[in-house]
Short mmCIF file of C-alpha atoms and ligand atoms in Angstrom, two decimals:
data_model
loop_
_atom_site.label_atom_id
_atom_site.label_comp_id
_atom_site.label_asym_id
_atom_site.label_seq_id
_atom_site.Cartn_x
_atom_site.Cartn_y
_atom_site.Cartn_z
CA UNK A 8 12.98 -13.76 0.76
CA UNK A 9 10.14 -16.15 0.00
CA UNK A 10 7.52 -14.82 -2.34
CA UNK A 11 3.86 -15.83 -2.30
CA UNK A 12 2.85 -17.82 -5.39
CA UNK A 13 1.09 -14.87 -7.05
CA UNK A 14 4.23 -12.76 -6.51
CA UNK A 15 6.53 -15.50 -7.69
CA UNK A 16 4.76 -15.77 -11.07
CA UNK A 17 5.26 -12.10 -11.79
CA UNK A 18 8.78 -12.13 -10.44
CA UNK A 19 9.83 -15.12 -12.55
CA UNK A 20 8.45 -13.58 -15.71
CA UNK A 21 10.45 -10.39 -15.10
CA UNK A 22 13.56 -12.28 -13.92
CA UNK A 23 13.59 -14.36 -17.11
CA UNK A 24 13.33 -11.18 -19.16
CA UNK A 25 16.18 -9.69 -17.14
CA UNK A 26 18.41 -12.69 -17.71
CA UNK A 27 17.66 -12.63 -21.42
CA UNK A 28 18.43 -8.91 -21.53
CA UNK A 29 14.95 -8.05 -22.74
CA UNK A 30 13.57 -6.42 -19.63
CA UNK A 31 12.17 -2.97 -20.56
CA UNK A 32 13.88 -0.12 -18.78
CA UNK A 33 10.65 1.21 -17.31
CA UNK A 34 8.20 -1.05 -15.42
CA UNK A 35 5.00 -0.26 -13.62
CA UNK A 36 4.22 -2.56 -10.71
CA UNK A 37 0.48 -2.02 -10.41
CA UNK A 38 -2.20 -3.53 -8.23
CA UNK A 39 -3.89 -3.32 -4.82
CA UNK A 40 -1.82 -2.38 -1.77
CA UNK A 41 -0.37 -5.23 0.29
CA UNK A 42 -0.10 -7.77 -2.51
CA UNK A 43 3.69 -7.56 -2.47
CA UNK A 44 4.56 -5.29 -5.39
CA UNK A 45 7.44 -3.78 -3.52
CA UNK A 46 8.85 -7.14 -2.44
CA UNK A 47 8.87 -8.35 -6.01
CA UNK A 48 10.52 -5.16 -7.28
CA UNK A 49 13.20 -5.36 -4.58
CA UNK A 50 13.95 -8.99 -5.23
CA UNK A 51 14.28 -8.23 -8.91
CA UNK A 52 16.59 -5.26 -8.16
CA UNK A 53 18.77 -7.41 -5.93
CA UNK A 54 19.01 -9.95 -8.73
CA UNK A 55 19.80 -7.32 -11.33
CA UNK A 56 22.64 -5.91 -9.26
CA UNK A 57 24.26 -9.07 -7.89
CA UNK A 58 27.90 -9.38 -8.93
CA UNK A 59 28.35 -13.11 -8.54
CA UNK A 60 25.27 -14.94 -9.69
CA UNK A 61 25.29 -17.21 -12.68
CA UNK A 62 22.79 -17.15 -15.54
CA UNK A 63 19.31 -18.05 -14.34
CA UNK A 64 20.34 -17.99 -10.68
CA UNK A 65 19.02 -15.89 -7.85
CA UNK A 66 21.11 -13.14 -6.24
CA UNK A 67 23.95 -14.78 -4.28
CA UNK A 68 23.38 -12.91 -1.03
CA UNK A 69 27.14 -12.85 -0.38
CA UNK A 70 28.75 -10.39 -2.76
CA UNK A 71 29.42 -6.77 -1.96
CA UNK A 72 26.36 -5.69 -3.93
CA UNK A 73 23.99 -8.10 -2.17
CA UNK A 74 25.37 -7.09 1.21
CA UNK A 75 24.94 -3.40 0.52
CA UNK A 76 21.47 -4.05 -0.84
CA UNK A 77 20.50 -5.79 2.38
CA UNK A 78 22.08 -3.29 4.75
CA UNK A 79 19.83 -0.34 4.48
CA UNK A 80 18.80 2.26 6.89
CA UNK A 81 15.53 1.38 8.53
CA UNK A 82 12.64 3.38 9.81
CA UNK A 83 14.51 6.36 11.08
CA UNK A 84 16.29 9.16 9.37
CA UNK A 85 18.47 11.93 10.69
CA UNK A 86 18.25 15.59 9.89
CA UNK A 87 21.14 18.00 9.49
CA UNK A 88 21.61 18.12 13.23
CA UNK A 89 21.85 14.37 13.47
CA UNK A 90 18.49 14.08 15.22
CA UNK A 91 16.55 10.95 14.41
CA UNK A 92 12.91 11.04 13.57
CA UNK A 93 10.72 8.05 12.99
CA UNK A 94 9.24 7.23 9.59
CA UNK A 95 5.49 7.52 9.77
CA UNK A 96 3.69 4.31 8.91
CA UNK A 97 0.94 5.85 6.89
CA UNK A 98 0.71 8.78 4.59
CA UNK A 99 -2.02 11.39 4.85
CA UNK A 100 -4.50 9.43 2.70
CA UNK A 101 -4.07 6.31 4.81
CA UNK A 102 -1.88 4.40 2.36
CA UNK A 103 1.05 2.59 3.89
CA UNK A 104 4.48 4.10 3.65
CA UNK A 105 6.80 1.31 2.69
CA UNK A 106 8.65 -0.06 5.74
CA UNK A 107 11.71 -0.87 3.70
CA UNK A 108 14.02 1.94 4.69
CA UNK A 109 16.58 3.74 2.55
CA UNK A 110 19.11 2.41 0.14
CA UNK A 111 22.71 1.98 1.21
CA UNK A 112 23.62 0.65 -2.27
CA UNK A 113 25.19 3.20 -4.61
CA UNK A 114 23.38 1.77 -7.63
CA UNK A 115 19.88 1.67 -6.10
CA UNK A 116 17.69 4.63 -5.41
CA UNK A 117 14.50 4.39 -3.39
CA UNK A 118 12.39 7.41 -4.13
CA UNK A 119 9.33 8.01 -2.03
CA UNK A 120 7.51 10.93 -0.50
CA UNK A 121 9.89 13.68 0.38
CA UNK A 122 10.57 15.19 3.74
CA UNK A 123 10.05 18.81 4.55
CA UNK A 124 13.16 19.73 6.48
CA UNK A 125 12.06 23.31 7.02
CA UNK A 126 9.80 22.34 9.89
CA UNK A 127 10.96 20.76 13.10
CA UNK A 128 10.73 17.84 13.48
CA UNK A 129 10.89 17.18 9.71
CA UNK A 130 7.53 16.20 8.28
CA UNK A 131 6.72 13.96 5.40
CA UNK A 132 5.24 15.67 2.37
CA UNK A 133 2.49 13.87 0.52
CA UNK A 134 4.37 14.18 -2.76
CA UNK A 135 7.37 13.15 -4.77
CA UNK A 136 8.81 16.49 -5.90
CA UNK A 137 10.85 17.59 -8.90
CA UNK A 138 14.11 17.89 -6.98
CA UNK A 139 13.97 14.16 -6.24
CA UNK A 140 13.44 13.29 -9.90
CA UNK A 141 16.30 15.59 -10.94
CA UNK A 142 18.65 13.94 -8.48
CA UNK A 143 17.48 10.53 -9.63
CA UNK A 144 18.13 11.37 -13.28
CA UNK A 145 21.55 12.90 -12.57
CA UNK A 146 22.59 9.78 -10.75
CA UNK A 147 21.24 7.50 -13.48
CA UNK A 148 23.35 9.45 -15.98
CA UNK A 149 26.53 8.50 -14.15
CA UNK A 150 28.34 5.21 -14.51
CA UNK A 151 27.09 2.61 -12.09
CA UNK A 152 29.40 2.05 -9.14
CA UNK A 153 29.62 -1.71 -9.61
CA UNK A 154 29.27 -1.68 -13.37
CA UNK A 155 26.23 -3.93 -13.51
CA UNK A 156 22.98 -1.99 -13.53
CA UNK A 157 21.35 0.93 -11.87
CA UNK A 158 17.84 0.77 -10.47
CA UNK A 159 15.55 3.58 -9.35
CA UNK A 160 12.40 2.56 -7.51
CA UNK A 161 9.58 5.07 -7.17
CA UNK A 162 7.09 4.07 -4.50
CA UNK A 163 4.33 5.19 -4.34
CA UNK A 164 4.79 6.45 -7.87
CA UNK A 165 1.33 8.03 -7.88
CA UNK A 166 2.54 10.48 -5.22
CA UNK A 167 4.49 12.27 -7.94
CA UNK A 168 3.40 15.85 -8.46
CA UNK A 169 2.86 17.58 -11.76
CA UNK A 170 6.30 19.18 -12.18
CA UNK A 171 8.06 16.01 -11.06
CA UNK A 172 5.96 13.96 -13.50
CA UNK A 173 7.13 16.15 -16.39
CA UNK A 174 10.74 15.70 -15.36
CA UNK A 175 10.26 11.94 -15.04
CA UNK A 176 8.71 11.82 -18.48
CA UNK A 177 11.84 13.35 -20.00
CA UNK A 178 14.00 10.70 -18.34
CA UNK A 179 11.68 7.94 -19.49
CA UNK A 180 11.86 9.24 -23.04
CA UNK A 181 15.65 8.84 -23.11
CA UNK A 182 16.27 5.26 -21.96
CA UNK A 183 19.89 4.39 -21.22
CA UNK A 184 21.17 0.86 -21.34
CA UNK A 185 21.54 -0.81 -17.96
CA UNK A 186 19.32 1.77 -16.24
CA UNK A 187 16.00 0.67 -14.80
CA UNK A 188 13.19 2.90 -13.56
CA UNK A 189 10.49 0.99 -11.78
CA UNK A 190 7.27 2.61 -10.65
CA UNK A 191 5.16 1.04 -7.92
CA UNK A 192 1.57 2.08 -7.54
CA UNK A 193 -1.67 0.89 -5.97
CA UNK A 194 -3.41 3.66 -7.95
CA UNK A 195 -1.86 3.58 -11.41
CA UNK A 196 -4.78 5.54 -12.86
CA UNK A 197 -3.53 8.55 -10.93
CA UNK A 198 -0.34 8.56 -12.97
CA UNK A 199 -0.34 10.66 -16.13
CA UNK A 200 -1.20 8.58 -19.20
CA UNK A 201 2.01 9.81 -20.85
CA UNK A 202 4.02 8.12 -18.12
CA UNK A 203 1.95 4.96 -18.07
CA UNK A 204 2.35 4.55 -21.81
CA UNK A 205 6.15 4.56 -21.48
CA UNK A 206 6.20 1.74 -18.97
CA UNK A 207 5.45 -1.94 -19.18
CA UNK A 208 2.83 -2.93 -16.67
CA UNK A 209 3.28 -5.82 -14.28
CA UNK A 210 -0.19 -6.30 -12.91
CA UNK A 211 -0.82 -7.73 -9.45
CA UNK A 212 -4.28 -9.22 -9.04
CA UNK A 213 -5.99 -10.96 -6.16
CA UNK A 214 -5.08 -14.64 -6.34
CA UNK A 215 -7.61 -17.46 -6.62
CA UNK A 216 -9.37 -18.29 -3.35
CA UNK A 217 -7.63 -21.65 -2.88
CA UNK A 218 -4.20 -20.18 -3.38
CA UNK A 219 -4.88 -17.28 -1.02
CA UNK A 220 -6.20 -19.68 1.60
CA UNK A 221 -3.24 -22.00 1.32
CA UNK A 222 -0.87 -19.08 1.66
CA UNK A 223 -2.65 -17.75 4.76
CA UNK A 224 -2.45 -21.19 6.41
CA UNK A 225 1.28 -21.27 5.53
CA UNK A 226 1.60 -17.97 7.43
CA UNK A 227 0.46 -19.84 10.55
CA UNK A 228 -3.26 -19.05 10.62
CA UNK A 229 -5.83 -21.73 11.29
CA UNK A 230 -8.06 -22.84 8.44
CA UNK A 231 -11.18 -21.29 9.97
CA UNK A 232 -9.49 -17.99 10.81
CA UNK A 233 -8.02 -17.86 7.33
CA UNK A 234 -11.39 -18.54 5.68
CA UNK A 235 -13.16 -16.00 7.83
CA UNK A 236 -10.55 -13.29 7.30
CA UNK A 237 -10.33 -13.91 3.60
CA UNK A 238 -14.10 -13.56 3.24
CA UNK A 239 -14.10 -10.26 5.13
CA UNK A 240 -11.12 -8.98 3.18
CA UNK A 241 -12.93 -9.87 -0.05
CA UNK A 242 -10.32 -12.36 -1.16
CA UNK A 243 -7.30 -10.14 -0.42
CA UNK A 244 -4.73 -12.41 1.30
CA UNK A 245 -2.37 -9.58 2.30
CA UNK A 246 -5.12 -7.68 4.03
CA UNK A 247 -6.52 -10.84 5.68
CA UNK A 248 -3.03 -11.67 7.01
CA UNK A 249 -2.62 -8.18 8.38
CA UNK A 250 -6.05 -8.18 10.01
CA UNK A 251 -5.45 -11.55 11.62
CA UNK A 252 -2.12 -10.37 12.92
CA UNK A 253 -3.19 -7.14 14.56
CA UNK A 254 -6.59 -7.93 15.99
CA UNK A 255 -8.53 -5.90 13.42
CA UNK A 256 -10.75 -8.86 12.75
CA UNK A 257 -11.97 -8.79 16.35
CA UNK A 258 -12.79 -5.16 15.74
CA UNK A 259 -15.04 -6.11 12.84
CA UNK A 260 -16.89 -8.66 14.97
CA UNK A 261 -17.40 -5.96 17.59
CA UNK A 262 -18.80 -3.56 14.97
CA UNK A 263 -21.07 -6.23 13.52
CA UNK A 264 -22.47 -7.12 16.96
CA UNK A 265 -23.01 -3.50 17.87
CA UNK A 266 -24.92 -2.83 14.65
CA UNK A 267 -26.95 -5.98 15.13
CA UNK A 268 -28.02 -4.92 18.63
CA UNK A 269 -28.73 -1.41 17.45
CA UNK A 270 -31.39 -2.65 15.09
CA UNK A 271 -33.68 -2.99 18.12
CA UNK A 272 -32.08 -1.39 21.12
CA UNK A 273 -30.89 2.23 21.25
CA UNK A 274 -30.31 2.48 25.00
CA UNK A 275 -26.50 2.57 24.63
CA UNK A 276 -26.34 4.60 21.44
CA UNK A 277 -24.54 7.68 22.83
CA UNK A 278 -21.92 5.60 24.60
CA UNK A 279 -21.43 3.59 21.46
CA UNK A 280 -20.92 6.71 19.33
CA UNK A 281 -18.28 7.94 21.74
CA UNK A 282 -16.56 4.57 21.87
CA UNK A 283 -16.37 4.37 18.10
CA UNK A 284 -14.34 7.56 17.83
CA UNK A 285 -12.38 7.22 21.07
CA UNK A 286 -9.27 5.56 19.64
CA UNK A 287 -7.25 5.29 16.43
CA UNK A 288 -9.57 2.59 15.06
CA UNK A 289 -12.41 5.02 14.28
CA UNK A 290 -11.83 4.99 10.49
CA UNK A 291 -11.52 1.22 10.39
CA UNK A 292 -14.80 0.83 12.37
CA UNK A 293 -16.67 3.06 9.94
CA UNK A 294 -15.16 1.21 7.03
CA UNK A 295 -16.33 -2.11 8.47
CA UNK A 296 -19.76 -0.60 9.22
CA UNK A 297 -20.14 0.43 5.60
CA UNK A 298 -19.09 -3.04 4.56
CA UNK A 299 -21.63 -4.63 6.90
CA UNK A 300 -24.36 -2.46 5.37
CA UNK A 301 -23.40 -3.76 1.94
CA UNK A 302 -23.61 -7.32 3.20
CA UNK A 303 -26.99 -6.69 4.74
CA UNK A 304 -28.18 -5.29 1.42
CA UNK A 305 -27.55 -8.62 -0.25
CA UNK A 306 -30.33 -10.12 1.89
CA UNK A 307 -32.74 -7.17 1.92
CA UNK A 308 -35.80 -6.22 -0.12
CA UNK A 309 -35.67 -3.52 -2.78
CA UNK A 310 -36.90 -0.75 -0.47
CA UNK A 311 -34.32 -1.49 2.19
CA UNK A 312 -31.53 -1.94 -0.32
CA UNK A 313 -32.02 1.68 -1.30
CA UNK A 314 -31.80 2.79 2.33
CA UNK A 315 -28.78 0.63 3.02
CA UNK A 316 -27.03 2.05 -0.02
CA UNK A 317 -27.72 5.52 1.29
CA UNK A 318 -26.43 4.55 4.72
CA UNK A 319 -23.31 3.07 3.13
CA UNK A 320 -22.56 6.46 1.59
CA UNK A 321 -23.24 8.17 4.89
CA UNK A 322 -20.83 5.89 6.72
CA UNK A 323 -18.11 6.67 4.18
CA UNK A 324 -18.77 10.40 4.42
CA UNK A 325 -18.61 10.11 8.16
CA UNK A 326 -15.19 8.49 7.85
CA UNK A 327 -14.00 11.50 5.83
CA UNK A 328 -15.28 13.81 8.55
CA UNK A 329 -12.87 12.24 11.02
CA UNK A 330 -10.08 14.29 9.44
CA UNK A 331 -11.98 17.56 9.85
CA UNK A 332 -12.57 19.63 12.95
CA UNK A 333 -16.22 18.50 13.09
CA UNK A 334 -17.17 16.69 16.29
CA UNK A 335 -16.83 13.10 15.15
CA UNK A 336 -18.90 11.61 17.97
CA UNK A 337 -21.91 13.68 16.92
CA UNK A 338 -21.55 12.66 13.29
CA UNK A 339 -21.29 9.01 14.34
CA UNK A 340 -24.26 9.38 16.67
CA UNK A 341 -26.39 10.66 13.79
CA UNK A 342 -25.16 7.79 11.64
CA UNK A 343 -26.08 5.22 14.29
CA UNK A 344 -29.50 6.79 14.79
CA UNK A 345 -30.11 6.48 11.07
CA UNK A 346 -29.08 2.85 11.23
CA UNK A 347 -31.66 2.17 13.91
CA UNK A 348 -34.37 4.05 11.99
CA UNK A 349 -33.53 2.12 8.87
CA UNK A 350 -34.47 -1.16 10.54
CA UNK A 351 -37.60 0.20 12.22
CA UNK A 352 -39.38 1.16 9.03
ZN1 ZN B 21 25.30 -11.20 -4.95
#
């Protein structure tokens, strides 16, 4: 697995500490979503568990441990009746659910949001619950199957609920040699301070522009696409890469053009409002619209800046309304009308 340069730096630092037996037992991989926290944690876990590697070497990829680590269950899970259900890609707040599947390795535990088996088909809960932490701790208390290390990965760690957090705290307070508990979070501030203070933070930050650009080009994007996407993603290479890959960038251009036209011409405003909420891209459109308002504010006079700031808030509120029973097209129509009015005055 090739890491991006900003991932490699963090990985190497932790890997060196691991090899010198000075890696703390609890780490917090913190930083914006899609910067590769999980990839780094997994590569580190694979290294920690490998049975054959020499000092300072990467995981061998051949031994029983490496093979088990790599052969995990993907995407689907079965319930008691053996029925398969697909992992959802996003959780209720829009964060990505990691697409990394479930551990087949006896010394690795991947702990994420739990499934509610009482409903059919099973549904994902938004939380990590106490039962999961209890199971994790019980397993960590046992001897590791391969006698090297045991790793428990909690992702997204901030999904932990209150009771589970208390249970986790107890486990963190009693570190055992050879046992690692790694928390992964794009929102570390949501974790209780008591938990944060018992972990060492590995902080993922947006890389320098040149590095991000070079990486995007290495992913196969053209220089101009990469520059454009990176600017729109505010320097976030992971997001830019995703947007280039799935056509989201074209969506932004569409939103920008529609808003530009709407400054003068309202003839298509009702159709536009309906179009904006007609598919699964509604939230992304409104997010881009808010972003475009911010951009416009950077070139506006003081009076209009105030209005644009207000409209920015409105657009974000409108995005939240999408999840409620309120008629979204009407809310968007009002938003678009306000946009037009804003440029008339
Ligand atoms: Zn190995």
